[in-house]
mmCIF file of N, CA, C and O in Angstrom:
data_model
loop_
_atom_site.group_PDB
_atom_site.id
_atom_site.type_symbol
_atom_site.label_atom_id
_atom_site.label_comp_id
_atom_site.label_asym_id
_atom_site.label_seq_id
_atom_site.Cartn_x
_atom_site.Cartn_y
_atom_site.Cartn_z
ATOM 1 N N MET A 21 75.639 119.778 -162.306
ATOM 2 C CA MET A 21 74.779 119.201 -161.298
ATOM 3 C C MET A 21 75.156 119.786 -159.944
ATOM 4 O O MET A 21 76.322 119.820 -159.598
ATOM 5 N N PRO A 22 74.162 120.289 -159.234
ATOM 6 C CA PRO A 22 74.431 120.863 -157.920
ATOM 7 C C PRO A 22 74.841 119.799 -156.898
ATOM 8 O O PRO A 22 74.323 118.692 -156.895
ATOM 9 N N GLU A 23 75.793 120.193 -156.058
ATOM 10 C CA GLU A 23 76.191 119.351 -154.937
ATOM 11 C C GLU A 23 75.611 119.960 -153.680
ATOM 12 O O GLU A 23 75.575 121.174 -153.533
ATOM 13 N N ILE A 24 75.143 119.096 -152.776
ATOM 14 C CA ILE A 24 74.638 119.581 -151.499
ATOM 15 C C ILE A 24 75.390 118.879 -150.386
ATOM 16 O O ILE A 24 75.933 117.791 -150.571
ATOM 17 N N THR A 25 75.413 119.495 -149.236
ATOM 18 C CA THR A 25 76.106 118.930 -148.085
ATOM 19 C C THR A 25 75.228 117.882 -147.407
ATOM 20 O O THR A 25 74.012 117.820 -147.653
ATOM 21 N N ILE A 26 75.842 117.110 -146.527
ATOM 22 C CA ILE A 26 75.056 116.128 -145.775
ATOM 23 C C ILE A 26 74.048 116.830 -144.878
ATOM 24 O O ILE A 26 72.944 116.325 -144.675
ATOM 25 N N THR A 27 74.385 118.008 -144.384
ATOM 26 C CA THR A 27 73.457 118.782 -143.552
ATOM 27 C C THR A 27 72.221 119.178 -144.364
ATOM 28 O O THR A 27 71.088 119.049 -143.889
ATOM 29 N N ASP A 28 72.448 119.648 -145.599
ATOM 30 C CA ASP A 28 71.321 120.006 -146.463
ATOM 31 C C ASP A 28 70.487 118.774 -146.805
ATOM 32 O O ASP A 28 69.257 118.831 -146.837
ATOM 33 N N ALA A 29 71.153 117.658 -147.073
ATOM 34 C CA ALA A 29 70.433 116.419 -147.390
ATOM 35 C C ALA A 29 69.573 115.977 -146.208
ATOM 36 O O ALA A 29 68.413 115.588 -146.387
ATOM 37 N N GLU A 30 70.124 116.052 -145.010
ATOM 38 C CA GLU A 30 69.366 115.671 -143.808
ATOM 39 C C GLU A 30 68.142 116.575 -143.659
ATOM 40 O O GLU A 30 67.048 116.105 -143.385
ATOM 41 N N ARG A 31 68.322 117.864 -143.878
ATOM 42 C CA ARG A 31 67.229 118.814 -143.753
ATOM 43 C C ARG A 31 66.151 118.601 -144.810
ATOM 44 O O ARG A 31 64.966 118.749 -144.537
ATOM 45 N N ARG A 32 66.554 118.225 -146.021
ATOM 46 C CA ARG A 32 65.608 118.097 -147.136
ATOM 47 C C ARG A 32 65.043 116.693 -147.318
ATOM 48 O O ARG A 32 64.164 116.491 -148.157
ATOM 49 N N ARG A 33 65.497 115.720 -146.564
ATOM 50 C CA ARG A 33 65.121 114.339 -146.888
ATOM 51 C C ARG A 33 63.640 114.022 -146.714
ATOM 52 O O ARG A 33 63.142 113.082 -147.320
ATOM 53 N N SER A 34 62.902 114.831 -145.980
ATOM 54 C CA SER A 34 61.462 114.582 -145.851
ATOM 55 C C SER A 34 60.680 115.140 -147.038
ATOM 56 O O SER A 34 59.522 114.785 -147.231
ATOM 57 N N THR A 35 61.297 116.007 -147.840
ATOM 58 C CA THR A 35 60.605 116.619 -148.974
ATOM 59 C C THR A 35 61.241 116.270 -150.320
ATOM 60 O O THR A 35 60.750 116.711 -151.360
ATOM 61 N N THR A 36 62.314 115.508 -150.302
ATOM 62 C CA THR A 36 63.061 115.178 -151.510
ATOM 63 C C THR A 36 63.290 113.672 -151.549
ATOM 64 O O THR A 36 63.530 113.046 -150.528
ATOM 65 N N ARG A 37 63.236 113.076 -152.721
ATOM 66 C CA ARG A 37 63.495 111.637 -152.880
ATOM 67 C C ARG A 37 64.996 111.406 -152.771
ATOM 68 O O ARG A 37 65.768 111.952 -153.538
ATOM 69 N N ILE A 38 65.405 110.596 -151.796
ATOM 70 C CA ILE A 38 66.800 110.184 -151.678
ATOM 71 C C ILE A 38 66.954 108.927 -152.522
ATOM 72 O O ILE A 38 66.223 107.955 -152.337
ATOM 73 N N LEU A 39 67.899 108.950 -153.441
ATOM 74 C CA LEU A 39 68.147 107.815 -154.335
ATOM 75 C C LEU A 39 69.534 107.264 -154.043
ATOM 76 O O LEU A 39 70.538 107.920 -154.311
ATOM 77 N N ASP A 40 69.595 106.076 -153.475
ATOM 78 C CA ASP A 40 70.862 105.414 -153.158
ATOM 79 C C ASP A 40 71.249 104.546 -154.344
ATOM 80 O O ASP A 40 70.549 103.598 -154.684
ATOM 81 N N VAL A 41 72.372 104.874 -154.976
ATOM 82 C CA VAL A 41 72.784 104.181 -156.199
ATOM 83 C C VAL A 41 73.914 103.187 -155.963
ATOM 84 O O VAL A 41 74.523 102.693 -156.906
ATOM 85 N N ARG A 42 74.168 102.841 -154.705
ATOM 86 C CA ARG A 42 75.221 101.875 -154.390
ATOM 87 C C ARG A 42 74.768 100.449 -154.698
ATOM 88 O O ARG A 42 73.590 100.184 -154.907
ATOM 89 N N GLU A 43 75.724 99.549 -154.684
ATOM 90 C CA GLU A 43 75.440 98.135 -154.912
ATOM 91 C C GLU A 43 74.800 97.525 -153.667
ATOM 92 O O GLU A 43 74.919 98.063 -152.558
ATOM 93 N N ASP A 44 74.159 96.368 -153.840
ATOM 94 C CA ASP A 44 73.468 95.697 -152.734
ATOM 95 C C ASP A 44 74.379 95.470 -151.532
ATOM 96 O O ASP A 44 73.983 95.698 -150.394
ATOM 97 N N PHE A 45 75.605 95.011 -151.770
ATOM 98 C CA PHE A 45 76.498 94.704 -150.658
ATOM 99 C C PHE A 45 76.869 95.967 -149.873
ATOM 100 O O PHE A 45 77.118 95.904 -148.670
ATOM 101 N N GLU A 46 76.867 97.121 -150.527
ATOM 102 C CA GLU A 46 77.166 98.373 -149.832
ATOM 103 C C GLU A 46 75.981 98.821 -148.992
ATOM 104 O O GLU A 46 76.146 99.304 -147.869
ATOM 105 N N VAL A 47 74.792 98.662 -149.522
ATOM 106 C CA VAL A 47 73.579 99.069 -148.823
ATOM 107 C C VAL A 47 73.341 98.210 -147.580
ATOM 108 O O VAL A 47 72.767 98.674 -146.598
ATOM 109 N N ALA A 48 73.827 96.994 -147.584
ATOM 110 C CA ALA A 48 73.663 96.112 -146.426
ATOM 111 C C ALA A 48 74.283 96.717 -145.166
ATOM 112 O O ALA A 48 73.852 96.417 -144.055
ATOM 113 N N ASP A 49 75.276 97.584 -145.323
ATOM 114 C CA ASP A 49 75.912 98.241 -144.179
ATOM 115 C C ASP A 49 75.082 99.397 -143.638
ATOM 116 O O ASP A 49 75.377 99.917 -142.574
ATOM 117 N N GLY A 50 74.086 99.808 -144.371
ATOM 118 C CA GLY A 50 73.207 100.873 -143.907
ATOM 119 C C GLY A 50 72.969 101.917 -144.976
ATOM 120 O O GLY A 50 73.808 102.138 -145.845
ATOM 121 N N MET A 51 71.799 102.525 -144.902
ATOM 122 C CA MET A 51 71.424 103.567 -145.852
ATOM 123 C C MET A 51 70.572 104.609 -145.135
ATOM 124 O O MET A 51 70.172 104.401 -143.988
ATOM 125 N N ILE A 52 70.311 105.691 -145.801
ATOM 126 C CA ILE A 52 69.464 106.731 -145.236
ATOM 127 C C ILE A 52 68.032 106.204 -145.210
ATOM 128 O O ILE A 52 67.530 105.702 -146.218
ATOM 129 N N ALA A 53 67.398 106.311 -144.050
ATOM 130 C CA ALA A 53 66.027 105.818 -143.908
ATOM 131 C C ALA A 53 65.121 106.487 -144.931
ATOM 132 O O ALA A 53 65.185 107.695 -145.148
ATOM 133 N N GLY A 54 64.301 105.686 -145.590
ATOM 134 C CA GLY A 54 63.360 106.183 -146.574
ATOM 135 C C GLY A 54 63.928 106.317 -147.973
ATOM 136 O O GLY A 54 63.204 106.654 -148.907
ATOM 137 N N ALA A 55 65.228 106.067 -148.137
ATOM 138 C CA ALA A 55 65.845 106.179 -149.460
ATOM 139 C C ALA A 55 65.351 105.060 -150.369
ATOM 140 O O ALA A 55 65.018 103.963 -149.912
ATOM 141 N N LEU A 56 65.330 105.356 -151.647
ATOM 142 C CA LEU A 56 65.033 104.353 -152.671
ATOM 143 C C LEU A 56 66.361 103.808 -153.161
ATOM 144 O O LEU A 56 67.235 104.583 -153.554
ATOM 145 N N HIS A 57 66.514 102.498 -153.134
ATOM 146 C CA HIS A 57 67.754 101.882 -153.582
ATOM 147 C C HIS A 57 67.605 101.371 -155.010
ATOM 148 O O HIS A 57 66.804 100.482 -155.272
ATOM 149 N N ILE A 58 68.365 101.969 -155.913
ATOM 150 C CA ILE A 58 68.472 101.490 -157.291
ATOM 151 C C ILE A 58 69.949 101.548 -157.644
ATOM 152 O O ILE A 58 70.508 102.641 -157.796
ATOM 153 N N PRO A 59 70.629 100.396 -157.725
ATOM 154 C CA PRO A 59 72.046 100.425 -158.101
ATOM 155 C C PRO A 59 72.244 101.167 -159.424
ATOM 156 O O PRO A 59 71.384 101.107 -160.323
ATOM 157 N N MET A 60 73.342 101.884 -159.532
ATOM 158 C CA MET A 60 73.602 102.714 -160.704
ATOM 159 C C MET A 60 73.420 101.942 -162.012
ATOM 160 O O MET A 60 72.834 102.460 -162.959
ATOM 161 N N GLY A 61 73.873 100.713 -162.068
ATOM 162 C CA GLY A 61 73.775 99.924 -163.283
ATOM 163 C C GLY A 61 72.353 99.549 -163.670
ATOM 164 O O GLY A 61 72.104 99.144 -164.808
ATOM 165 N N GLN A 62 71.406 99.683 -162.744
ATOM 166 C CA GLN A 62 70.008 99.354 -163.017
ATOM 167 C C GLN A 62 69.139 100.583 -163.261
ATOM 168 O O GLN A 62 67.960 100.461 -163.583
ATOM 169 N N LEU A 63 69.717 101.755 -163.124
ATOM 170 C CA LEU A 63 68.917 102.971 -163.142
ATOM 171 C C LEU A 63 68.132 103.160 -164.434
ATOM 172 O O LEU A 63 66.939 103.462 -164.394
ATOM 173 N N GLN A 64 68.763 102.979 -165.563
ATOM 174 C CA GLN A 64 68.074 103.199 -166.837
ATOM 175 C C GLN A 64 66.812 102.345 -166.948
ATOM 176 O O GLN A 64 65.758 102.825 -167.357
ATOM 177 N N ALA A 65 66.911 101.089 -166.529
ATOM 178 C CA ALA A 65 65.773 100.173 -166.624
ATOM 179 C C ALA A 65 64.704 100.454 -165.567
ATOM 180 O O ALA A 65 63.569 100.002 -165.709
ATOM 181 N N ARG A 66 65.061 101.213 -164.536
ATOM 182 C CA ARG A 66 64.128 101.440 -163.435
ATOM 183 C C ARG A 66 63.730 102.911 -163.275
ATOM 184 O O ARG A 66 63.181 103.293 -162.243
ATOM 185 N N LEU A 67 63.967 103.720 -164.283
ATOM 186 C CA LEU A 67 63.599 105.141 -164.206
ATOM 187 C C LEU A 67 62.122 105.340 -163.896
ATOM 188 O O LEU A 67 61.742 106.336 -163.272
ATOM 189 N N PHE A 68 61.286 104.384 -164.299
ATOM 190 C CA PHE A 68 59.844 104.488 -164.051
ATOM 191 C C PHE A 68 59.532 104.585 -162.555
ATOM 192 O O PHE A 68 58.454 105.021 -162.172
ATOM 193 N N GLU A 69 60.470 104.202 -161.683
ATOM 194 C CA GLU A 69 60.253 104.271 -160.238
ATOM 195 C C GLU A 69 60.438 105.679 -159.681
ATOM 196 O O GLU A 69 60.115 105.928 -158.520
ATOM 197 N N LEU A 70 60.945 106.591 -160.501
ATOM 198 C CA LEU A 70 61.185 107.963 -160.066
ATOM 199 C C LEU A 70 60.127 108.897 -160.651
ATOM 200 O O LEU A 70 59.754 108.768 -161.808
ATOM 201 N N ASP A 71 59.689 109.827 -159.851
ATOM 202 C CA ASP A 71 58.730 110.838 -160.285
ATOM 203 C C ASP A 71 59.507 112.005 -160.884
ATOM 204 O O ASP A 71 60.274 112.663 -160.173
ATOM 205 N N PRO A 72 59.334 112.285 -162.179
ATOM 206 C CA PRO A 72 60.081 113.376 -162.798
ATOM 207 C C PRO A 72 59.782 114.750 -162.188
ATOM 208 O O PRO A 72 60.572 115.673 -162.331
ATOM 209 N N ALA A 73 58.668 114.876 -161.494
ATOM 210 C CA ALA A 73 58.303 116.158 -160.885
ATOM 211 C C ALA A 73 58.898 116.336 -159.491
ATOM 212 O O ALA A 73 58.867 117.434 -158.941
ATOM 213 N N ALA A 74 59.442 115.273 -158.911
ATOM 214 C CA ALA A 74 59.977 115.335 -157.551
ATOM 215 C C ALA A 74 61.496 115.518 -157.573
ATOM 216 O O ALA A 74 62.190 114.839 -158.325
ATOM 217 N N PRO A 75 62.014 116.426 -156.758
ATOM 218 C CA PRO A 75 63.464 116.589 -156.691
ATOM 219 C C PRO A 75 64.126 115.342 -156.105
ATOM 220 O O PRO A 75 63.532 114.638 -155.285
ATOM 221 N N ILE A 76 65.374 115.094 -156.527
ATOM 222 C CA ILE A 76 66.106 113.887 -156.136
ATOM 223 C C ILE A 76 67.461 114.281 -155.573
ATOM 224 O O ILE A 76 68.114 115.192 -156.090
ATOM 225 N N ILE A 77 67.881 113.578 -154.529
ATOM 226 C CA ILE A 77 69.253 113.667 -154.035
ATOM 227 C C ILE A 77 69.870 112.296 -154.246
ATOM 228 O O ILE A 77 69.428 111.311 -153.647
ATOM 229 N N ALA A 78 70.862 112.220 -155.119
ATOM 230 C CA ALA A 78 71.546 110.963 -155.400
ATOM 231 C C ALA A 78 72.674 110.769 -154.387
ATOM 232 O O ALA A 78 73.402 111.712 -154.060
ATOM 233 N N VAL A 79 72.794 109.528 -153.894
ATOM 234 C CA VAL A 79 73.764 109.199 -152.859
ATOM 235 C C VAL A 79 74.505 107.923 -153.241
ATOM 236 O O VAL A 79 73.890 106.963 -153.731
ATOM 237 N N CYS A 80 75.813 107.913 -153.010
ATOM 238 C CA CYS A 80 76.615 106.696 -153.165
ATOM 239 C C CYS A 80 77.594 106.633 -151.991
ATOM 240 O O CYS A 80 77.375 107.283 -150.972
ATOM 241 N N ARG A 81 78.667 105.892 -152.115
ATOM 242 C CA ARG A 81 79.626 105.764 -151.011
ATOM 243 C C ARG A 81 80.377 107.069 -150.763
ATOM 244 O O ARG A 81 80.473 107.538 -149.649
ATOM 245 N N SER A 82 80.929 107.662 -151.834
ATOM 246 C CA SER A 82 81.777 108.843 -151.646
ATOM 247 C C SER A 82 81.335 110.068 -152.428
ATOM 248 O O SER A 82 81.855 111.150 -152.219
ATOM 249 N N GLY A 83 80.413 109.924 -153.353
ATOM 250 C CA GLY A 83 79.923 111.041 -154.137
ATOM 251 C C GLY A 83 80.279 110.984 -155.611
ATOM 252 O O GLY A 83 79.761 111.781 -156.394
ATOM 253 N N ASN A 84 81.124 110.050 -156.022
ATOM 254 C CA ASN A 84 81.513 109.971 -157.434
ATOM 255 C C ASN A 84 80.407 109.404 -158.314
ATOM 256 O O ASN A 84 80.029 110.014 -159.315
ATOM 257 N N ARG A 85 79.902 108.236 -157.969
ATOM 258 C CA ARG A 85 78.815 107.633 -158.767
ATOM 259 C C ARG A 85 77.574 108.495 -158.742
ATOM 260 O O ARG A 85 76.909 108.684 -159.769
ATOM 261 N N SER A 86 77.242 109.018 -157.568
ATOM 262 C CA SER A 86 76.018 109.819 -157.466
ATOM 263 C C SER A 86 76.118 111.097 -158.293
ATOM 264 O O SER A 86 75.114 111.570 -158.825
ATOM 265 N N ALA A 87 77.311 111.645 -158.460
ATOM 266 C CA ALA A 87 77.476 112.827 -159.315
ATOM 267 C C ALA A 87 77.164 112.471 -160.764
ATOM 268 O O ALA A 87 76.483 113.232 -161.468
ATOM 269 N N ARG A 88 77.636 111.317 -161.218
ATOM 270 C CA ARG A 88 77.335 110.879 -162.591
ATOM 271 C C ARG A 88 75.839 110.613 -162.758
ATOM 272 O O ARG A 88 75.249 110.959 -163.784
ATOM 273 N N VAL A 89 75.230 110.002 -161.761
ATOM 274 C CA VAL A 89 73.790 109.723 -161.819
ATOM 275 C C VAL A 89 73.002 111.034 -161.843
ATOM 276 O O VAL A 89 72.061 111.189 -162.630
ATOM 277 N N ALA A 90 73.363 111.985 -160.980
ATOM 278 C CA ALA A 90 72.648 113.266 -160.955
ATOM 279 C C ALA A 90 72.766 113.978 -162.299
ATOM 280 O O ALA A 90 71.780 114.535 -162.796
ATOM 281 N N ASP A 91 73.941 113.945 -162.911
ATOM 282 C CA ASP A 91 74.110 114.541 -164.236
ATOM 283 C C ASP A 91 73.192 113.873 -165.263
ATOM 284 O O ASP A 91 72.538 114.543 -166.053
ATOM 285 N N ALA A 92 73.160 112.541 -165.239
ATOM 286 C CA ALA A 92 72.316 111.800 -166.185
ATOM 287 C C ALA A 92 70.836 112.104 -165.952
ATOM 288 O O ALA A 92 70.070 112.283 -166.907
ATOM 289 N N LEU A 93 70.431 112.167 -164.691
ATOM 290 C CA LEU A 93 69.034 112.473 -164.382
ATOM 291 C C LEU A 93 68.673 113.886 -164.830
ATOM 292 O O LEU A 93 67.601 114.110 -165.395
ATOM 293 N N ASP A 94 69.565 114.838 -164.574
ATOM 294 C CA ASP A 94 69.317 116.210 -165.034
ATOM 295 C C ASP A 94 69.143 116.236 -166.550
ATOM 296 O O ASP A 94 68.251 116.907 -167.066
ATOM 297 N N GLY A 95 69.979 115.491 -167.259
ATOM 298 C CA GLY A 95 69.887 115.426 -168.713
ATOM 299 C C GLY A 95 68.615 114.775 -169.207
ATOM 300 O O GLY A 95 68.175 115.012 -170.335
ATOM 301 N N ALA A 96 68.006 113.936 -168.357
ATOM 302 C CA ALA A 96 66.768 113.246 -168.724
ATOM 303 C C ALA A 96 65.524 114.010 -168.268
ATOM 304 O O ALA A 96 64.408 113.494 -168.355
ATOM 305 N N GLY A 97 65.707 115.226 -167.747
ATOM 306 C CA GLY A 97 64.562 116.037 -167.367
ATOM 307 C C GLY A 97 64.200 116.023 -165.896
ATOM 308 O O GLY A 97 63.209 116.631 -165.491
ATOM 309 N N TYR A 98 64.964 115.330 -165.068
ATOM 310 C CA TYR A 98 64.737 115.313 -163.627
ATOM 311 C C TYR A 98 65.514 116.466 -162.996
ATOM 312 O O TYR A 98 66.410 117.031 -163.619
ATOM 313 N N THR A 99 65.194 116.785 -161.754
ATOM 314 C CA THR A 99 65.970 117.745 -160.973
ATOM 315 C C THR A 99 66.708 116.942 -159.921
ATOM 316 O O THR A 99 66.093 116.388 -159.011
ATOM 317 N N ALA A 100 68.034 116.844 -160.071
ATOM 318 C CA ALA A 100 68.808 115.977 -159.183
ATOM 319 C C ALA A 100 70.057 116.680 -158.670
ATOM 320 O O ALA A 100 70.727 117.396 -159.404
ATOM 321 N N ASP A 101 70.336 116.452 -157.403
ATOM 322 C CA ASP A 101 71.554 116.905 -156.749
ATOM 323 C C ASP A 101 72.341 115.679 -156.326
ATOM 324 O O ASP A 101 71.796 114.569 -156.265
ATOM 325 N N THR A 102 73.597 115.872 -155.996
ATOM 326 C CA THR A 102 74.402 114.809 -155.414
ATOM 327 C C THR A 102 74.833 115.238 -154.015
ATOM 328 O O THR A 102 75.041 116.434 -153.768
ATOM 329 N N MET A 103 74.938 114.290 -153.104
ATOM 330 C CA MET A 103 75.337 114.589 -151.736
ATOM 331 C C MET A 103 76.852 114.458 -151.627
ATOM 332 O O MET A 103 77.407 113.365 -151.764
ATOM 333 N N THR A 104 77.519 115.564 -151.377
ATOM 334 C CA THR A 104 78.964 115.599 -151.265
ATOM 335 C C THR A 104 79.440 114.681 -150.139
ATOM 336 O O THR A 104 78.904 114.729 -149.040
ATOM 337 N N GLY A 105 80.416 113.850 -150.451
ATOM 338 C CA GLY A 105 80.982 112.957 -149.444
ATOM 339 C C GLY A 105 80.261 111.640 -149.297
ATOM 340 O O GLY A 105 80.767 110.719 -148.671
ATOM 341 N N GLY A 106 79.058 111.545 -149.848
ATOM 342 C CA GLY A 106 78.301 110.300 -149.838
ATOM 343 C C GLY A 106 78.040 109.739 -148.447
ATOM 344 O O GLY A 106 78.080 110.452 -147.443
ATOM 345 N N MET A 107 77.779 108.441 -148.418
ATOM 346 C CA MET A 107 77.469 107.773 -147.155
ATOM 347 C C MET A 107 78.669 107.755 -146.211
ATOM 348 O O MET A 107 78.496 107.699 -144.996
ATOM 349 N N THR A 108 79.868 107.853 -146.753
ATOM 350 C CA THR A 108 81.053 107.923 -145.894
ATOM 351 C C THR A 108 80.963 109.147 -144.996
ATOM 352 O O THR A 108 81.180 109.066 -143.781
ATOM 353 N N ALA A 109 80.607 110.304 -145.564
ATOM 354 C CA ALA A 109 80.471 111.535 -144.787
ATOM 355 C C ALA A 109 79.263 111.478 -143.861
ATOM 356 O O ALA A 109 79.312 111.944 -142.720
ATOM 357 N N TRP A 110 78.160 110.898 -144.356
ATOM 358 C CA TRP A 110 76.933 110.778 -143.558
ATOM 359 C C TRP A 110 77.210 109.982 -142.275
ATOM 360 O O TRP A 110 76.867 110.410 -141.177
ATOM 361 N N VAL A 111 77.850 108.838 -142.427
ATOM 362 C CA VAL A 111 78.152 107.984 -141.274
ATOM 363 C C VAL A 111 79.153 108.662 -140.351
ATOM 364 O O VAL A 111 78.989 108.644 -139.126
ATOM 365 N N ALA A 112 80.179 109.295 -140.911
ATOM 366 C CA ALA A 112 81.196 109.986 -140.108
ATOM 367 C C ALA A 112 80.576 111.099 -139.262
ATOM 368 O O ALA A 112 81.055 111.386 -138.158
ATOM 369 N N ALA A 113 79.502 111.702 -139.749
ATOM 370 C CA ALA A 113 78.824 112.770 -139.016
ATOM 371 C C ALA A 113 77.877 112.230 -137.949
ATOM 372 O O ALA A 113 77.292 112.998 -137.187
ATOM 373 N N GLY A 114 77.708 110.914 -137.897
ATOM 374 C CA GLY A 114 76.831 110.310 -136.895
ATOM 375 C C GLY A 114 75.357 110.437 -137.210
ATOM 376 O O GLY A 114 74.513 110.291 -136.332
ATOM 377 N N LEU A 115 75.036 110.701 -138.482
ATOM 378 C CA LEU A 115 73.630 110.814 -138.870
ATOM 379 C C LEU A 115 72.982 109.431 -138.911
ATOM 380 O O LEU A 115 73.667 108.422 -139.073
ATOM 381 N N PRO A 116 71.654 109.362 -138.773
ATOM 382 C CA PRO A 116 70.976 108.071 -138.662
ATOM 383 C C PRO A 116 71.114 107.199 -139.912
ATOM 384 O O PRO A 116 71.052 107.690 -141.039
ATOM 385 N N VAL A 117 71.309 105.918 -139.657
ATOM 386 C CA VAL A 117 71.473 104.928 -140.718
ATOM 387 C C VAL A 117 70.471 103.810 -140.505
ATOM 388 O O VAL A 117 70.315 103.311 -139.396
ATOM 389 N N HIS A 118 69.794 103.436 -141.575
ATOM 390 C CA HIS A 118 68.849 102.322 -141.549
ATOM 391 C C HIS A 118 69.529 101.116 -142.171
ATOM 392 O O HIS A 118 70.080 101.209 -143.264
ATOM 393 N N ARG A 119 69.497 100.008 -141.488
ATOM 394 C CA ARG A 119 70.031 98.768 -142.046
ATOM 395 C C ARG A 119 68.863 97.966 -142.608
ATOM 396 O O ARG A 119 67.968 97.586 -141.866
ATOM 397 N N PRO A 120 68.855 97.721 -143.922
ATOM 398 C CA PRO A 120 67.764 96.944 -144.511
ATOM 399 C C PRO A 120 67.584 95.627 -143.767
ATOM 400 O O PRO A 120 68.555 94.927 -143.483
ATOM 401 N N GLY A 121 66.364 95.349 -143.400
ATOM 402 C CA GLY A 121 66.070 94.123 -142.660
ATOM 403 C C GLY A 121 66.161 94.301 -141.154
ATOM 404 O O GLY A 121 65.725 93.470 -140.392
ATOM 405 N N ALA A 122 66.727 95.423 -140.686
ATOM 406 C CA ALA A 122 66.838 95.685 -139.249
ATOM 407 C C ALA A 122 65.520 96.264 -138.757
ATOM 408 O O ALA A 122 64.765 96.866 -139.504
ATOM 409 N N ALA A 123 65.277 96.111 -137.497
ATOM 410 C CA ALA A 123 64.018 96.542 -136.918
ATOM 411 C C ALA A 123 63.907 98.063 -136.790
ATOM 412 O O ALA A 123 62.828 98.599 -136.794
ATOM 413 N N ARG A 124 65.059 98.766 -136.657
ATOM 414 C CA ARG A 124 64.971 100.212 -136.453
ATOM 415 C C ARG A 124 66.181 100.909 -137.040
ATOM 416 O O ARG A 124 67.173 100.296 -137.360
ATOM 417 N N THR A 125 66.057 102.229 -137.121
ATOM 418 C CA THR A 125 67.153 103.069 -137.579
ATOM 419 C C THR A 125 68.083 103.320 -136.404
ATOM 420 O O THR A 125 67.620 103.534 -135.287
ATOM 421 N N GLN A 126 69.386 103.317 -136.670
ATOM 422 C CA GLN A 126 70.370 103.541 -135.621
ATOM 423 C C GLN A 126 71.199 104.749 -135.964
ATOM 424 O O GLN A 126 71.417 105.064 -137.124
ATOM 425 N N SER A 127 71.708 105.407 -134.921
ATOM 426 C CA SER A 127 72.685 106.449 -135.160
ATOM 427 C C SER A 127 73.974 105.758 -135.557
ATOM 428 O O SER A 127 74.361 104.742 -134.978
ATOM 429 N N ALA A 128 74.651 106.286 -136.548
ATOM 430 C CA ALA A 128 75.882 105.676 -137.046
ATOM 431 C C ALA A 128 76.923 105.570 -135.938
ATOM 432 O O ALA A 128 77.718 104.647 -135.910
ATOM 433 N N SER A 129 76.926 106.502 -135.007
ATOM 434 C CA SER A 129 77.942 106.491 -133.949
ATOM 435 C C SER A 129 77.630 105.444 -132.885
ATOM 436 O O SER A 129 78.475 105.135 -132.069
ATOM 437 N N ARG A 130 76.443 104.875 -132.903
ATOM 438 C CA ARG A 130 76.060 103.888 -131.887
ATOM 439 C C ARG A 130 76.012 102.474 -132.439
ATOM 440 O O ARG A 130 75.639 101.563 -131.730
ATOM 441 N N ARG A 131 76.363 102.320 -133.687
ATOM 442 C CA ARG A 131 76.293 100.981 -134.279
ATOM 443 C C ARG A 131 77.312 100.067 -133.610
ATOM 444 O O ARG A 131 78.389 100.484 -133.242
ATOM 445 N N THR A 132 76.954 98.819 -133.525
ATOM 446 C CA THR A 132 77.883 97.832 -132.995
ATOM 447 C C THR A 132 78.412 97.004 -134.141
ATOM 448 O O THR A 132 77.732 96.808 -135.136
ATOM 449 N N PRO A 133 79.657 96.521 -134.014
ATOM 450 C CA PRO A 133 80.239 95.743 -135.129
ATOM 451 C C PRO A 133 79.511 94.463 -135.423
ATOM 452 O O PRO A 133 78.807 93.909 -134.663
#
C-alpha cells in the first residue's frame, strides 16, 4: 500500500476521498475537513459508503491503523493510500482541522484549549 505525505494529502484532498478511521473520541479533537469518518472496526459493514472507482486516502492518529485499512481496501478492489504520520503529523504541520459540530475549520496552530 502506498504511503503519501501530509503535503500530498493536502494537495489531493479535493480530488480524493479522505477516510478517517479513528474512533469517535479521537475525531472529536478534529479531522480533515470533508473527510468521511468510519471507525476501523465499522469499515466492513460500511464499505457501501465508499465508491470503488474513487481513490482513497486513509487517515488515523499516527498511520498504523490507516495502513492496515489501506491494505484491506486495496485487497477489496479499491485504490487506497495511507497518510504517513496521520493526524498527529497533520496537526503538527499546522494544517487546517475541522472540529465536528464546530462552526468553522481552524488552523491547528490557532486552536485554543
